Amino acid sequence: MDRSWCRPDELTLDYGKIRDDLLAVQGKLAAVEASAESGSGLISASVDGRGELLELRLDPRIYRDTDSAALAKAITATIREAVSQAHDQVFELTKHTLSPEKTREDTDLGFDRVLHGLDRQLEKSHWS
């Protein structure tokens, strides 16, 4: 969108509103948590909205099978499922801020870079 015709104070309001909206979404994202359980029910994983592992639970019965490679695959798959669920939740929280054609797969849901860019634009508009 060409904003060259906008007055700096209008531009500041636009950037300020976008920044406030993103900060509000970021606050909601802090509360996102998702959990997944393995098919056997012996492994469970919980992650936050960024996909960071919060908790991994291993039922002692997993040690009955001595195949460590299979156990590693099951743990990894369970964590990936939890991360996928967390990303779905994050996308649902943020999709109102995105273009309608955006999908979860093609969207970077980390807003820090966007907020820094908005801050730079806001700063530029004050000096123009």
Tab-separated table of C-alpha atoms in Angstrom:
chain	number	residue	atom	x	y	z
A	1	MET	CA	0.000	0.000	0.000
A	2	ASP	CA	1.432	3.382	-1.035
A	3	ARG	CA	1.504	5.632	2.015
A	4	SER	CA	3.503	8.470	0.480
A	5	TRP	CA	0.438	10.714	0.613
A	6	CYS	CA	-0.103	10.133	4.368
A	7	ARG	CA	0.778	12.720	6.915
A	8	PRO	CA	3.447	11.558	9.389
A	9	ASP	CA	0.985	11.676	12.296
A	10	GLU	CA	-1.442	9.383	10.390
A	11	LEU	CA	1.382	7.024	9.579
A	12	THR	CA	2.419	7.021	13.231
A	13	LEU	CA	-1.130	6.086	14.254
A	14	ASP	CA	-1.227	3.238	11.709
A	15	TYR	CA	2.102	1.818	12.835
A	16	GLY	CA	1.182	2.349	16.461
A	17	LYS	CA	-2.084	0.440	16.071
A	18	ILE	CA	-0.417	-2.440	14.237
A	19	ARG	CA	2.289	-2.581	16.895
A	20	ASP	CA	-0.294	-2.566	19.707
A	21	ASP	CA	-2.269	-5.339	17.991
A	22	LEU	CA	0.852	-7.454	17.605
A	23	LEU	CA	1.852	-6.909	21.220
A	24	ALA	CA	-1.628	-8.024	22.324
A	25	VAL	CA	-1.330	-11.157	20.191
A	26	GLN	CA	2.142	-11.788	21.587
A	27	GLY	CA	0.655	-11.702	25.092
A	28	LYS	CA	-1.897	-14.343	24.094
A	29	LEU	CA	0.843	-16.466	22.570
A	30	ALA	CA	2.624	-16.644	25.898
A	31	ALA	CA	-0.309	-18.687	27.213
A	32	VAL	CA	-0.277	-21.244	24.387
A	33	GLU	CA	0.566	-24.775	25.444
A	34	ALA	CA	-0.026	-28.001	23.549
A	35	SER	CA	0.390	-31.631	24.515
A	36	ALA	CA	0.578	-34.865	22.561
A	37	GLU	CA	0.659	-38.495	23.510
A	38	SER	CA	2.271	-41.370	21.644
A	39	GLY	CA	0.095	-44.057	20.129
A	40	SER	CA	1.030	-46.405	22.948
A	41	GLY	CA	0.195	-43.774	25.549
A	42	LEU	CA	3.579	-44.297	27.157
A	43	ILE	CA	5.100	-40.993	26.038
A	44	SER	CA	3.650	-37.514	26.410
A	45	ALA	CA	5.125	-34.144	25.571
A	46	SER	CA	4.048	-30.564	26.264
A	47	VAL	CA	5.379	-27.527	24.412
A	48	ASP	CA	4.789	-23.788	24.489
A	49	GLY	CA	3.641	-21.603	21.597
A	50	ARG	CA	7.164	-21.378	20.191
A	51	GLY	CA	7.492	-25.156	20.214
A	52	GLU	CA	9.872	-25.218	23.172
A	53	LEU	CA	9.626	-28.440	25.152
A	54	LEU	CA	8.070	-27.808	28.557
A	55	GLU	CA	7.606	-31.362	29.775
A	56	LEU	CA	8.371	-34.867	28.598
A	57	ARG	CA	6.780	-37.796	30.412
A	58	LEU	CA	8.005	-41.336	29.880
A	59	ASP	CA	5.964	-44.128	31.420
A	60	PRO	CA	8.342	-46.662	33.018
A	61	ARG	CA	6.780	-49.393	30.867
A	62	ILE	CA	8.680	-48.027	27.824
A	63	TYR	CA	11.798	-49.720	29.145
A	64	ARG	CA	10.267	-53.162	28.527
A	65	ASP	CA	11.275	-52.764	24.884
A	66	THR	CA	15.041	-52.483	24.487
A	67	ASP	CA	14.925	-50.928	21.013
A	68	SER	CA	16.439	-47.519	21.758
A	69	ALA	CA	16.129	-46.359	18.132
A	70	ALA	CA	12.377	-47.030	18.171
A	71	LEU	CA	12.054	-45.234	21.494
A	72	ALA	CA	13.925	-42.209	20.136
A	73	LYS	CA	11.648	-42.137	17.068
A	74	ALA	CA	8.531	-42.362	19.248
A	75	ILE	CA	9.726	-39.539	21.501
A	76	THR	CA	10.612	-37.363	18.510
A	77	ALA	CA	7.265	-38.032	16.817
A	78	THR	CA	5.364	-37.195	19.999
A	79	ILE	CA	7.228	-33.915	20.447
A	80	ARG	CA	6.683	-33.021	16.767
A	81	GLU	CA	2.953	-33.653	17.157
A	82	ALA	CA	2.818	-31.352	20.195
A	83	VAL	CA	4.736	-28.672	18.264
A	84	SER	CA	2.340	-29.003	15.325
A	85	GLN	CA	-0.643	-28.572	17.648
A	86	ALA	CA	0.977	-25.510	19.259
A	87	HIS	CA	1.627	-23.975	15.828
A	88	ASP	CA	-2.011	-24.587	14.872
A	89	GLN	CA	-3.122	-22.733	18.006
A	90	VAL	CA	-0.722	-19.866	17.341
A	91	PHE	CA	-1.890	-19.548	13.757
A	92	GLU	CA	-5.527	-19.402	14.909
A	93	LEU	CA	-4.637	-16.622	17.372
A	94	THR	CA	-2.776	-14.609	14.756
A	95	LYS	CA	-4.575	-15.200	11.472
A	96	HIS	CA	-6.682	-12.049	11.897
A	97	THR	CA	-3.440	-10.054	11.608
A	98	LEU	CA	-2.365	-11.801	8.393
A	99	SER	CA	-3.345	-11.634	4.745
A	100	PRO	CA	-6.356	-13.864	4.003
A	101	GLU	CA	-4.354	-16.073	1.636
A	102	LYS	CA	-1.755	-16.962	4.292
A	103	THR	CA	-1.582	-20.508	5.617
A	104	ARG	CA	0.128	-21.898	8.685
A	105	GLU	CA	2.770	-23.534	6.515
A	106	ASP	CA	3.899	-20.302	4.832
A	107	THR	CA	3.689	-17.979	7.825
A	108	ASP	CA	6.502	-16.995	10.186
A	109	LEU	CA	4.707	-16.567	13.490
A	110	GLY	CA	7.590	-14.905	15.318
A	111	PHE	CA	6.578	-11.257	15.646
A	112	ASP	CA	9.799	-9.888	17.094
A	113	ARG	CA	11.233	-9.013	13.669
A	114	VAL	CA	7.950	-7.385	12.639
A	115	LEU	CA	7.802	-5.327	15.830
A	116	HIS	CA	11.395	-4.166	15.403
A	117	GLY	CA	10.614	-3.189	11.801
A	118	LEU	CA	7.536	-1.245	12.903
A	119	ASP	CA	9.574	0.529	15.567
A	120	ARG	CA	12.145	1.542	12.926
A	121	GLN	CA	9.404	2.787	10.584
A	122	LEU	CA	7.793	4.727	13.426
A	123	GLU	CA	11.124	6.287	14.289
A	124	LYS	CA	11.715	7.246	10.636
A	125	SER	CA	8.295	8.870	10.388
A	126	HIS	CA	9.110	11.097	13.343
A	127	TRP	CA	12.277	12.323	11.639
A	128	SER	CA	10.778	12.838	8.180
